[in-house]
C-alpha cells in the first residue's frame, strides 16, 4: 500500500451498551466473553485526522491540542503498528484528535476514539476496508469501539478469533421513539479502568459463568425487542443487564464498585418515576454516571427530576446517532 499524501479525517460517535461487554477471552486481540449490543449517540463524537509521513521519526499524537506522551502515546502507537502491518508500510504518523464531548460529560471516549482512529488511519495508510473489517480493526484498540463503526443499534459478535469477532448493524436508522438522558454526577477520573475492572471480574467473581449465560440470553431478548419496537422489554432487560455487570464487580475479590452515593440516588429517582408510570430505565457503565433510556412521554419529567436533584447542567438529552463517516474539509 501507499500512504495518502494528504491527511484523512474521520468522525465516530460514542455508544452506550444495553447488553454490556465485561470480560475478555483474549486480552491481546480483545476477544470478549460475550456478545454485546449498543446504541450509538448523536452528540458525543471524536474527530481524528491521520497522515503517515516519511519525514517523521516517531508517531506524533495530539489530543484536544495537547501532545500525548507515556502510556497514552504508546497505546495509540501500538494500534498504529497494527495498521502499518496490515498495509505493509513503515512510516510514522501524525494524529490529531478532537473530542466533542460536552465538557466532561463523563461518557467513555475510547469507543468513539478508536473507531475514528481505525477509519482515519486505515484510509491514510492506503487501505479501503469494508465496515466489518473496520470494526475488527477498531476492536484492536478498544472493545467498545467495535460497535461505534455503526450507527443506531449495533452489535458486537463475540466470535473466537480476529476474523469472526466483529461489529454489525442491527438497526442503523432508529425510527422509533427513544431518547437517552445522560446525568453527569462526577467528572473525576475513575480509579479502576474498564480494562482492570473486567479482568478482576473474570478472574475472581464466582458469578462470572452466570454472567456469560444471562448476557447471552439478554442479547437475544434485546435484539428481538428492537425488532419488535418493544421499549418496555428493551429497557427492562438493559437495566437488569447493567445491574448484573455491576454485581460482578461487587462479587470480585477484592470487591469494588463504580457506584457512588449519587448513583444510588439517581437509580432510586428513575425507579420511582417508572412506578409512577413514566417509561424510563437506567443503565450504568464503568463509572458513577447514569444514562436513562426514555420514551418522549417521560423525557421532560426525567430531566426535571434529575435536574432538581443534581443541578441543571448535570443533565443532557441525546438521541441515536450515525456510524463512522469520513470528513473532507
Ligand atoms: C461496554 N464498557 O460494553 C462496556 C460496559 C464499559 C461498561 O466496553 O479494555 O474501553 O479497551 O476493550 O471498551 C468499556 O471498556 O475496554 C466498555 P477495552 P473498553 O461498553
mmCIF file with all atom_site columns, N, CA and C in Angstrom, residues 203-248:
data_model
loop_
_atom_site.group_PDB
_atom_site.id
_atom_site.type_symbol
_atom_site.label_atom_id
_atom_site.label_alt_id
_atom_site.label_comp_id
_atom_site.label_asym_id
_atom_site.label_entity_id
_atom_site.label_seq_id
_atom_site.pdbx_PDB_ins_code
_atom_site.Cartn_x
_atom_site.Cartn_y
_atom_site.Cartn_z
_atom_site.occupancy
_atom_site.B_iso_or_equiv
_atom_site.pdbx_formal_charge
_atom_site.auth_seq_id
_atom_site.auth_comp_id
_atom_site.auth_asym_id
_atom_site.auth_atom_id
_atom_site.pdbx_PDB_model_num
ATOM 1   N N  . UNK A 1 203 ? -11.491 -13.005 36.579 1.00 0.00 ? 203 UNK A N  1
ATOM 2   C CA . UNK A 1 203 ? -10.587 -13.845 37.376 1.00 0.00 ? 203 UNK A CA 1
ATOM 3   C C  . UNK A 1 203 ? -11.171 -14.245 38.713 1.00 0.00 ? 203 UNK A C  1
ATOM 4   N N  . UNK A 1 204 ? -11.940 -13.329 39.356 1.00 0.00 ? 204 UNK A N  1
ATOM 5   C CA . UNK A 1 204 ? -12.263 -13.587 40.765 1.00 0.00 ? 204 UNK A CA 1
ATOM 6   C C  . UNK A 1 204 ? -13.745 -13.679 41.114 1.00 0.00 ? 204 UNK A C  1
ATOM 7   N N  . UNK A 1 205 ? -14.657 -13.243 40.209 1.00 0.00 ? 205 UNK A N  1
ATOM 8   C CA . UNK A 1 205 ? -16.063 -13.314 40.615 1.00 0.00 ? 205 UNK A CA 1
ATOM 9   C C  . UNK A 1 205 ? -16.596 -14.740 40.431 1.00 0.00 ? 205 UNK A C  1
ATOM 10  N N  . UNK A 1 206 ? -17.141 -15.322 41.506 1.00 0.00 ? 206 UNK A N  1
ATOM 11  C CA . UNK A 1 206 ? -17.709 -16.672 41.353 1.00 0.00 ? 206 UNK A CA 1
ATOM 12  C C  . UNK A 1 206 ? -18.959 -16.655 40.477 1.00 0.00 ? 206 UNK A C  1
ATOM 13  N N  . UNK A 1 207 ? -19.498 -15.451 40.230 1.00 0.00 ? 207 UNK A N  1
ATOM 14  C CA . UNK A 1 207 ? -20.715 -15.339 39.409 1.00 0.00 ? 207 UNK A CA 1
ATOM 15  C C  . UNK A 1 207 ? -20.398 -15.209 37.922 1.00 0.00 ? 207 UNK A C  1
ATOM 16  N N  . UNK A 1 208 ? -19.113 -15.188 37.561 1.00 0.00 ? 208 UNK A N  1
ATOM 17  C CA . UNK A 1 208 ? -18.793 -14.889 36.169 1.00 0.00 ? 208 UNK A CA 1
ATOM 18  C C  . UNK A 1 208 ? -19.476 -15.835 35.159 1.00 0.00 ? 208 UNK A C  1
ATOM 19  N N  . UNK A 1 209 ? -19.476 -17.139 35.401 1.00 0.00 ? 209 UNK A N  1
ATOM 20  C CA . UNK A 1 209 ? -20.149 -18.025 34.430 1.00 0.00 ? 209 UNK A CA 1
ATOM 21  C C  . UNK A 1 209 ? -21.639 -17.692 34.270 1.00 0.00 ? 209 UNK A C  1
ATOM 22  N N  . UNK A 1 210 ? -22.282 -17.289 35.374 1.00 0.00 ? 210 UNK A N  1
ATOM 23  C CA . UNK A 1 210 ? -23.709 -16.923 35.293 1.00 0.00 ? 210 UNK A CA 1
ATOM 24  C C  . UNK A 1 210 ? -23.885 -15.643 34.477 1.00 0.00 ? 210 UNK A C  1
ATOM 25  N N  . UNK A 1 211 ? -22.912 -14.733 34.582 1.00 0.00 ? 211 UNK A N  1
ATOM 26  C CA . UNK A 1 211 ? -22.956 -13.509 33.772 1.00 0.00 ? 211 UNK A CA 1
ATOM 27  C C  . UNK A 1 211 ? -22.951 -13.870 32.273 1.00 0.00 ? 211 UNK A C  1
ATOM 28  N N  . UNK A 1 212 ? -22.038 -14.713 31.875 1.00 0.00 ? 212 UNK A N  1
ATOM 29  C CA . UNK A 1 212 ? -21.927 -15.065 30.448 1.00 0.00 ? 212 UNK A CA 1
ATOM 30  C C  . UNK A 1 212 ? -23.243 -15.677 29.971 1.00 0.00 ? 212 UNK A C  1
ATOM 31  N N  . UNK A 1 213 ? -23.797 -16.531 30.804 1.00 0.00 ? 213 UNK A N  1
ATOM 32  C CA . UNK A 1 213 ? -25.052 -17.198 30.443 1.00 0.00 ? 213 UNK A CA 1
ATOM 33  C C  . UNK A 1 213 ? -26.215 -16.195 30.317 1.00 0.00 ? 213 UNK A C  1
ATOM 34  N N  . UNK A 1 214 ? -26.360 -15.315 31.312 1.00 0.00 ? 214 UNK A N  1
ATOM 35  C CA . UNK A 1 214 ? -27.505 -14.389 31.261 1.00 0.00 ? 214 UNK A CA 1
ATOM 36  C C  . UNK A 1 214 ? -27.295 -13.310 30.199 1.00 0.00 ? 214 UNK A C  1
ATOM 37  N N  . UNK A 1 215 ? -26.044 -12.859 30.009 1.00 0.00 ? 215 UNK A N  1
ATOM 38  C CA . UNK A 1 215 ? -25.790 -11.834 28.992 1.00 0.00 ? 215 UNK A CA 1
ATOM 39  C C  . UNK A 1 215 ? -26.101 -12.374 27.596 1.00 0.00 ? 215 UNK A C  1
ATOM 40  N N  . UNK A 1 216 ? -25.858 -13.660 27.418 1.00 0.00 ? 216 UNK A N  1
ATOM 41  C CA . UNK A 1 216 ? -26.142 -14.289 26.121 1.00 0.00 ? 216 UNK A CA 1
ATOM 42  C C  . UNK A 1 216 ? -27.650 -14.303 25.862 1.00 0.00 ? 216 UNK A C  1
ATOM 43  N N  . UNK A 1 217 ? -28.406 -14.593 26.909 1.00 0.00 ? 217 UNK A N  1
ATOM 44  C CA . UNK A 1 217 ? -29.879 -14.542 26.778 1.00 0.00 ? 217 UNK A CA 1
ATOM 45  C C  . UNK A 1 217 ? -30.347 -13.098 26.559 1.00 0.00 ? 217 UNK A C  1
ATOM 46  N N  . UNK A 1 218 ? -29.770 -12.171 27.338 1.00 0.00 ? 218 UNK A N  1
ATOM 47  C CA . UNK A 1 218 ? -30.163 -10.765 27.227 1.00 0.00 ? 218 UNK A CA 1
ATOM 48  C C  . UNK A 1 218 ? -29.959 -10.250 25.802 1.00 0.00 ? 218 UNK A C  1
ATOM 49  N N  . UNK A 1 219 ? -28.857 -10.674 25.195 1.00 0.00 ? 219 UNK A N  1
ATOM 50  C CA . UNK A 1 219 ? -28.552 -10.231 23.831 1.00 0.00 ? 219 UNK A CA 1
ATOM 51  C C  . UNK A 1 219 ? -29.708 -10.607 22.893 1.00 0.00 ? 219 UNK A C  1
ATOM 52  N N  . UNK A 1 220 ? -30.160 -11.843 22.993 1.00 0.00 ? 220 UNK A N  1
ATOM 53  C CA . UNK A 1 220 ? -31.251 -12.299 22.106 1.00 0.00 ? 220 UNK A CA 1
ATOM 54  C C  . UNK A 1 220 ? -32.552 -11.563 22.419 1.00 0.00 ? 220 UNK A C  1
ATOM 55  N N  . UNK A 1 221 ? -32.825 -11.357 23.716 1.00 0.00 ? 221 UNK A N  1
ATOM 56  C CA . UNK A 1 221 ? -34.072 -10.681 24.107 1.00 0.00 ? 221 UNK A CA 1
ATOM 57  C C  . UNK A 1 221 ? -34.081 -9.231  23.628 1.00 0.00 ? 221 UNK A C  1
ATOM 58  N N  . UNK A 1 222 ? -32.959 -8.532  23.806 1.00 0.00 ? 222 UNK A N  1
ATOM 59  C CA . UNK A 1 222 ? -32.909 -7.121  23.401 1.00 0.00 ? 222 UNK A CA 1
ATOM 60  C C  . UNK A 1 222 ? -32.954 -7.018  21.873 1.00 0.00 ? 222 UNK A C  1
ATOM 61  N N  . UNK A 1 223 ? -32.290 -7.933  21.201 1.00 0.00 ? 223 UNK A N  1
ATOM 62  C CA . UNK A 1 223 ? -32.328 -7.908  19.733 1.00 0.00 ? 223 UNK A CA 1
ATOM 63  C C  . UNK A 1 223 ? -33.777 -8.042  19.236 1.00 0.00 ? 223 UNK A C  1
ATOM 64  N N  . UNK A 1 224 ? -34.510 -8.951  19.849 1.00 0.00 ? 224 UNK A N  1
ATOM 65  C CA . UNK A 1 224 ? -35.907 -9.150  19.448 1.00 0.00 ? 224 UNK A CA 1
ATOM 66  C C  . UNK A 1 224 ? -36.744 -7.909  19.811 1.00 0.00 ? 224 UNK A C  1
ATOM 67  N N  . UNK A 1 225 ? -36.473 -7.333  20.986 1.00 0.00 ? 225 UNK A N  1
ATOM 68  C CA . UNK A 1 225 ? -37.219 -6.141  21.413 1.00 0.00 ? 225 UNK A CA 1
ATOM 69  C C  . UNK A 1 225 ? -37.002 -4.982  20.435 1.00 0.00 ? 225 UNK A C  1
ATOM 70  N N  . UNK A 1 226 ? -35.789 -4.858  19.903 1.00 0.00 ? 226 UNK A N  1
ATOM 71  C CA . UNK A 1 226 ? -35.509 -3.798  18.918 1.00 0.00 ? 226 UNK A CA 1
ATOM 72  C C  . UNK A 1 226 ? -36.325 -4.068  17.658 1.00 0.00 ? 226 UNK A C  1
ATOM 73  N N  . UNK A 1 227 ? -36.293 -5.297  17.251 1.00 0.00 ? 227 UNK A N  1
ATOM 74  C CA . UNK A 1 227 ? -37.055 -5.708  16.072 1.00 0.00 ? 227 UNK A CA 1
ATOM 75  C C  . UNK A 1 227 ? -38.549 -5.425  16.222 1.00 0.00 ? 227 UNK A C  1
ATOM 76  N N  . UNK A 1 228 ? -39.060 -5.681  17.422 1.00 0.00 ? 228 UNK A N  1
ATOM 77  C CA . UNK A 1 228 ? -40.491 -5.510  17.699 1.00 0.00 ? 228 UNK A CA 1
ATOM 78  C C  . UNK A 1 228 ? -40.826 -4.088  18.162 1.00 0.00 ? 228 UNK A C  1
ATOM 79  N N  . UNK A 1 229 ? -39.821 -3.218  18.274 1.00 0.00 ? 229 UNK A N  1
ATOM 80  C CA . UNK A 1 229 ? -40.002 -1.869  18.848 1.00 0.00 ? 229 UNK A CA 1
ATOM 81  C C  . UNK A 1 229 ? -40.709 -1.939  20.198 1.00 0.00 ? 229 UNK A C  1
ATOM 82  N N  . UNK A 1 230 ? -40.247 -2.878  21.002 1.00 0.00 ? 230 UNK A N  1
ATOM 83  C CA . UNK A 1 230 ? -40.837 -3.131  22.317 1.00 0.00 ? 230 UNK A CA 1
ATOM 84  C C  . UNK A 1 230 ? -39.968 -2.433  23.364 1.00 0.00 ? 230 UNK A C  1
ATOM 85  N N  . UNK A 1 231 ? -40.299 -1.171  23.671 1.00 0.00 ? 231 UNK A N  1
ATOM 86  C CA . UNK A 1 231 ? -39.457 -0.356  24.545 1.00 0.00 ? 231 UNK A CA 1
ATOM 87  C C  . UNK A 1 231 ? -39.366 -0.933  25.958 1.00 0.00 ? 231 UNK A C  1
ATOM 88  N N  . UNK A 1 232 ? -40.473 -1.431  26.448 1.00 0.00 ? 232 UNK A N  1
ATOM 89  C CA . UNK A 1 232 ? -40.506 -1.915  27.827 1.00 0.00 ? 232 UNK A CA 1
ATOM 90  C C  . UNK A 1 232 ? -39.522 -3.073  28.032 1.00 0.00 ? 232 UNK A C  1
ATOM 91  N N  . UNK A 1 233 ? -39.541 -4.031  27.108 1.00 0.00 ? 233 UNK A N  1
ATOM 92  C CA . UNK A 1 233 ? -38.613 -5.165  27.230 1.00 0.00 ? 233 UNK A CA 1
ATOM 93  C C  . UNK A 1 233 ? -37.171 -4.685  27.058 1.00 0.00 ? 233 UNK A C  1
ATOM 94  N N  . UNK A 1 234 ? -36.964 -3.820  26.080 1.00 0.00 ? 234 UNK A N  1
ATOM 95  C CA . UNK A 1 234 ? -35.613 -3.305  25.849 1.00 0.00 ? 234 UNK A CA 1
ATOM 96  C C  . UNK A 1 234 ? -35.083 -2.612  27.109 1.00 0.00 ? 234 UNK A C  1
ATOM 97  N N  . UNK A 1 235 ? -35.908 -1.761  27.709 1.00 0.00 ? 235 UNK A N  1
ATOM 98  C CA . UNK A 1 235 ? -35.482 -1.019  28.895 1.00 0.00 ? 235 UNK A CA 1
ATOM 99  C C  . UNK A 1 235 ? -35.272 -1.934  30.086 1.00 0.00 ? 235 UNK A C  1
ATOM 100 N N  . UNK A 1 236 ? -36.223 -2.804  30.308 1.00 0.00 ? 236 UNK A N  1
ATOM 101 C CA . UNK A 1 236 ? -36.148 -3.692  31.467 1.00 0.00 ? 236 UNK A CA 1
ATOM 102 C C  . UNK A 1 236 ? -34.898 -4.574  31.412 1.00 0.00 ? 236 UNK A C  1
ATOM 103 N N  . UNK A 1 237 ? -34.681 -5.203  30.272 1.00 0.00 ? 237 UNK A N  1
ATOM 104 C CA . UNK A 1 237 ? -33.546 -6.138  30.165 1.00 0.00 ? 237 UNK A CA 1
ATOM 105 C C  . UNK A 1 237 ? -32.214 -5.379  30.203 1.00 0.00 ? 237 UNK A C  1
ATOM 106 N N  . UNK A 1 238 ? -32.181 -4.171  29.609 1.00 0.00 ? 238 UNK A N  1
ATOM 107 C CA . UNK A 1 238 ? -30.938 -3.382  29.655 1.00 0.00 ? 238 UNK A CA 1
ATOM 108 C C  . UNK A 1 238 ? -30.583 -3.023  31.103 1.00 0.00 ? 238 UNK A C  1
ATOM 109 N N  . UNK A 1 239 ? -31.595 -2.630  31.863 1.00 0.00 ? 239 UNK A N  1
ATOM 110 C CA . UNK A 1 239 ? -31.343 -2.264  33.266 1.00 0.00 ? 239 UNK A CA 1
ATOM 111 C C  . UNK A 1 239 ? -30.855 -3.477  34.069 1.00 0.00 ? 239 UNK A C  1
ATOM 112 N N  . UNK A 1 240 ? -31.521 -4.603  33.877 1.00 0.00 ? 240 UNK A N  1
ATOM 113 C CA . UNK A 1 240 ? -31.103 -5.831  34.572 1.00 0.00 ? 240 UNK A CA 1
ATOM 114 C C  . UNK A 1 240 ? -29.667 -6.194  34.213 1.00 0.00 ? 240 UNK A C  1
ATOM 115 N N  . UNK A 1 241 ? -29.379 -6.094  32.910 1.00 0.00 ? 241 UNK A N  1
ATOM 116 C CA . UNK A 1 241 ? -28.043 -6.469  32.433 1.00 0.00 ? 241 UNK A CA 1
ATOM 117 C C  . UNK A 1 241 ? -26.970 -5.580  33.076 1.00 0.00 ? 241 UNK A C  1
ATOM 118 N N  . UNK A 1 242 ? -27.252 -4.267  33.163 1.00 0.00 ? 242 UNK A N  1
ATOM 119 C CA . UNK A 1 242 ? -26.284 -3.351  33.779 1.00 0.00 ? 242 UNK A CA 1
ATOM 120 C C  . UNK A 1 242 ? -26.066 -3.715  35.243 1.00 0.00 ? 242 UNK A C  1
ATOM 121 N N  . UNK A 1 243 ? -27.164 -4.019  35.951 1.00 0.00 ? 243 UNK A N  1
ATOM 122 C CA . UNK A 1 243 ? -27.034 -4.349  37.369 1.00 0.00 ? 243 UNK A CA 1
ATOM 123 C C  . UNK A 1 243 ? -26.230 -5.639  37.573 1.00 0.00 ? 243 UNK A C  1
ATOM 124 N N  . UNK A 1 244 ? -26.401 -6.579  36.652 1.00 0.00 ? 244 UNK A N  1
ATOM 125 C CA . UNK A 1 244 ? -25.635 -7.834  36.784 1.00 0.00 ? 244 UNK A CA 1
ATOM 126 C C  . UNK A 1 244 ? -24.159 -7.605  36.513 1.00 0.00 ? 244 UNK A C  1
ATOM 127 N N  . UNK A 1 245 ? -23.866 -6.701  35.571 1.00 0.00 ? 245 UNK A N  1
ATOM 128 C CA . UNK A 1 245 ? -22.458 -6.374  35.329 1.00 0.00 ? 245 UNK A CA 1
ATOM 129 C C  . UNK A 1 245 ? -21.831 -5.781  36.588 1.00 0.00 ? 245 UNK A C  1
ATOM 130 N N  . UNK A 1 246 ? -22.588 -4.883  37.232 1.00 0.00 ? 246 UNK A N  1
ATOM 131 C CA . UNK A 1 246 ? -22.044 -4.251  38.441 1.00 0.00 ? 246 UNK A CA 1
ATOM 132 C C  . UNK A 1 246 ? -22.001 -5.228  39.613 1.00 0.00 ? 246 UNK A C  1
ATOM 133 N N  . UNK A 1 247 ? -22.881 -6.222  39.593 1.00 0.00 ? 247 UNK A N  1
ATOM 134 C CA . UNK A 1 247 ? -22.832 -7.265  40.635 1.00 0.00 ? 247 UNK A CA 1
ATOM 135 C C  . UNK A 1 247 ? -21.550 -8.096  40.512 1.00 0.00 ? 247 UNK A C  1
ATOM 136 N N  . UNK A 1 248 ? -21.025 -8.219  39.292 1.00 0.00 ? 248 UNK A N  1
ATOM 137 C CA . UNK A 1 248 ? -19.750 -8.938  39.129 1.00 0.00 ? 248 UNK A CA 1
ATOM 138 C C  . UNK A 1 248 ? -18.645 -8.222  39.903 1.00 0.00 ? 248 UNK A C  1
#
